[in-house]
Amino acid sequence: MLLVEDNPGDVRLIEEAFSEGNIENTLHTVSDGQAALDFIHQRGAYEDTPQPDIVMLDLKLPKVDGEDVLHEIKHHPELNHVPVIVLTGLNETLIEARDLDHDADEDAILEKPVDPGEFVEVIRSFEQFRLAVMREG
């Protein structure tokens, strides 16, 4: 799983949620949109990294905007099957994310909960959903 998040506090919260939720998925983290593109295309420092099976993506990123990263993933023939969870902390961003040009139609848009316990529950729910989808597919 690839986490693309530039806020160190949110990164720590998500890592803790994975740990507390006993979510068995290796979490790779990058802090800007350019690093995310390099990671998913396995370029430069990320040449030997695995292709992510899921991307958790903040939309407000330095260097390359999260919307551009989402567009690249969803329009690349080798990546468009990778589920993307758009993480947002602001109601305006949530509305903006829903209006993306259909890039996130089959993916999830999650508002980042302020309460760590609530975020753990969101991550657990997502993991259960993902496992159920994998069993069906």
Short mmCIF file of C-alpha atoms in Angstrom, two decimals:
data_model
loop_
_atom_site.label_atom_id
_atom_site.label_comp_id
_atom_site.label_asym_id
_atom_site.label_seq_id
_atom_site.Cartn_x
_atom_site.Cartn_y
_atom_site.Cartn_z
CA MET A 1 0.00 0.00 0.00
CA LEU A 2 1.24 3.49 -0.84
CA LEU A 3 0.37 6.45 1.38
CA VAL A 4 0.84 9.84 -0.28
CA GLU A 5 0.58 12.42 2.52
CA ASP A 6 2.61 15.55 3.22
CA ASN A 7 1.39 16.15 6.80
CA PRO A 8 3.68 14.25 9.24
CA GLY A 9 0.91 14.24 11.87
CA ASP A 10 -1.52 12.54 9.49
CA VAL A 11 1.17 10.05 8.45
CA ARG A 12 1.75 9.17 12.11
CA LEU A 13 -2.00 8.84 12.72
CA ILE A 14 -2.41 6.52 9.74
CA GLU A 15 0.61 4.41 10.76
CA GLU A 16 -0.82 4.12 14.29
CA ALA A 17 -4.22 3.18 12.88
CA PHE A 18 -2.62 0.39 10.84
CA SER A 19 -0.70 -0.83 13.87
CA GLU A 20 -3.65 -0.66 16.28
CA GLY A 21 -6.00 -2.15 13.72
CA ASN A 22 -3.64 -5.08 13.11
CA ILE A 23 -3.84 -4.34 9.41
CA GLU A 24 -1.42 -6.65 7.68
CA ASN A 25 -0.30 -4.58 4.75
CA THR A 26 3.12 -3.04 4.16
CA LEU A 27 2.71 0.73 4.17
CA HIS A 28 5.09 2.75 2.00
CA THR A 29 4.93 6.52 2.47
CA VAL A 30 5.89 9.45 0.26
CA SER A 31 5.28 13.11 1.02
CA ASP A 32 4.70 14.77 -2.36
CA GLY A 33 3.06 14.13 -5.69
CA GLN A 34 6.31 13.83 -7.65
CA ALA A 35 7.57 11.11 -5.30
CA ALA A 36 4.20 9.34 -5.68
CA LEU A 37 4.56 9.31 -9.46
CA ASP A 38 8.16 8.09 -9.18
CA PHE A 39 7.03 5.35 -6.79
CA ILE A 40 4.15 4.07 -8.93
CA HIS A 41 6.32 4.16 -12.06
CA GLN A 42 9.28 2.64 -10.17
CA ARG A 43 11.68 5.43 -11.17
CA GLY A 44 14.84 6.74 -9.50
CA ALA A 45 15.04 5.94 -5.78
CA TYR A 46 11.89 3.81 -6.12
CA GLU A 47 13.22 1.57 -8.89
CA ASP A 48 13.07 -1.56 -6.70
CA THR A 49 9.78 -0.85 -4.93
CA PRO A 50 6.71 -3.00 -5.53
CA GLN A 51 3.78 -1.63 -7.48
CA PRO A 52 1.24 -0.60 -4.85
CA ASP A 53 -1.92 -2.67 -4.54
CA ILE A 54 -3.74 0.36 -3.04
CA VAL A 55 -2.96 4.08 -2.98
CA MET A 56 -4.13 6.34 -0.14
CA LEU A 57 -3.84 9.83 -1.62
CA ASP A 58 -4.10 13.30 -0.14
CA LEU A 59 -5.21 15.81 -2.78
CA LYS A 60 -3.32 18.83 -1.47
CA LEU A 61 0.33 17.95 -2.14
CA PRO A 62 3.55 19.82 -2.92
CA LYS A 63 5.35 19.53 -6.28
CA VAL A 64 2.61 17.61 -8.14
CA ASP A 65 -1.00 18.00 -7.03
CA GLY A 66 -2.87 14.91 -5.81
CA GLU A 67 -5.51 15.40 -8.50
CA ASP A 68 -2.78 15.02 -11.14
CA VAL A 69 -1.48 11.87 -9.41
CA LEU A 70 -5.00 10.40 -9.37
CA HIS A 71 -5.44 11.24 -13.05
CA GLU A 72 -2.11 9.58 -13.92
CA ILE A 73 -3.03 6.40 -12.04
CA LYS A 74 -6.52 6.13 -13.52
CA HIS A 75 -5.41 6.82 -17.11
CA HIS A 76 -2.32 4.60 -17.21
CA PRO A 77 -3.05 1.13 -18.67
CA GLU A 78 -0.77 -0.67 -16.19
CA LEU A 79 -2.06 1.24 -13.14
CA ASN A 80 -5.74 1.95 -13.71
CA HIS A 81 -6.76 -1.19 -11.80
CA VAL A 82 -5.07 0.06 -8.60
CA PRO A 83 -7.72 1.27 -6.11
CA VAL A 84 -7.21 4.81 -4.86
CA ILE A 85 -8.53 6.12 -1.57
CA VAL A 86 -8.64 9.90 -1.66
CA LEU A 87 -8.00 11.26 1.83
CA THR A 88 -9.29 14.69 2.65
CA GLY A 89 -9.50 16.77 5.78
CA LEU A 90 -11.63 19.64 4.55
CA ASN A 91 -15.26 19.67 3.49
CA GLU A 92 -14.34 21.82 0.46
CA THR A 93 -11.74 19.26 -0.61
CA LEU A 94 -14.26 16.46 -0.14
CA ILE A 95 -16.68 18.23 -2.48
CA GLU A 96 -13.85 18.93 -4.94
CA ALA A 97 -12.79 15.26 -4.82
CA ARG A 98 -16.32 14.11 -5.67
CA ASP A 99 -16.22 16.40 -8.70
CA LEU A 100 -12.99 14.98 -10.13
CA ASP A 101 -13.48 14.05 -13.76
CA HIS A 102 -14.72 10.56 -12.98
CA ASP A 103 -11.22 9.43 -12.02
CA ALA A 104 -12.38 8.28 -8.58
CA ASP A 105 -15.71 6.74 -9.64
CA GLU A 106 -14.99 3.23 -8.42
CA ASP A 107 -12.68 4.26 -5.60
CA ALA A 108 -13.22 5.70 -2.14
CA ILE A 109 -13.16 9.24 -0.85
CA LEU A 110 -12.60 9.40 2.92
CA GLU A 111 -12.64 12.43 5.14
CA LYS A 112 -9.76 12.22 7.61
CA PRO A 113 -11.29 11.85 11.08
CA VAL A 114 -9.85 14.10 13.77
CA ASP A 115 -10.26 11.45 16.47
CA PRO A 116 -7.54 8.73 16.27
CA GLY A 117 -9.94 6.02 17.45
CA GLU A 118 -12.40 6.97 14.72
CA PHE A 119 -9.64 6.83 12.13
CA VAL A 120 -8.67 3.32 13.31
CA GLU A 121 -12.29 2.26 12.70
CA VAL A 122 -12.26 3.80 9.21
CA ILE A 123 -9.06 1.92 8.33
CA ARG A 124 -10.44 -1.36 9.74
CA SER A 125 -13.65 -0.93 7.74
CA PHE A 126 -11.65 -0.26 4.61
CA GLU A 127 -9.46 -3.32 5.15
CA GLN A 128 -12.54 -5.53 5.64
CA PHE A 129 -14.08 -4.11 2.46
CA ARG A 130 -10.86 -4.66 0.50
CA LEU A 131 -10.56 -8.26 1.67
CA ALA A 132 -14.19 -8.93 0.74
CA VAL A 133 -13.64 -7.51 -2.75
CA MET A 134 -10.47 -9.59 -3.18
CA ARG A 135 -12.37 -12.76 -2.22
CA GLU A 136 -15.11 -12.02 -4.79
CA GLY A 137 -12.65 -11.19 -7.59
#
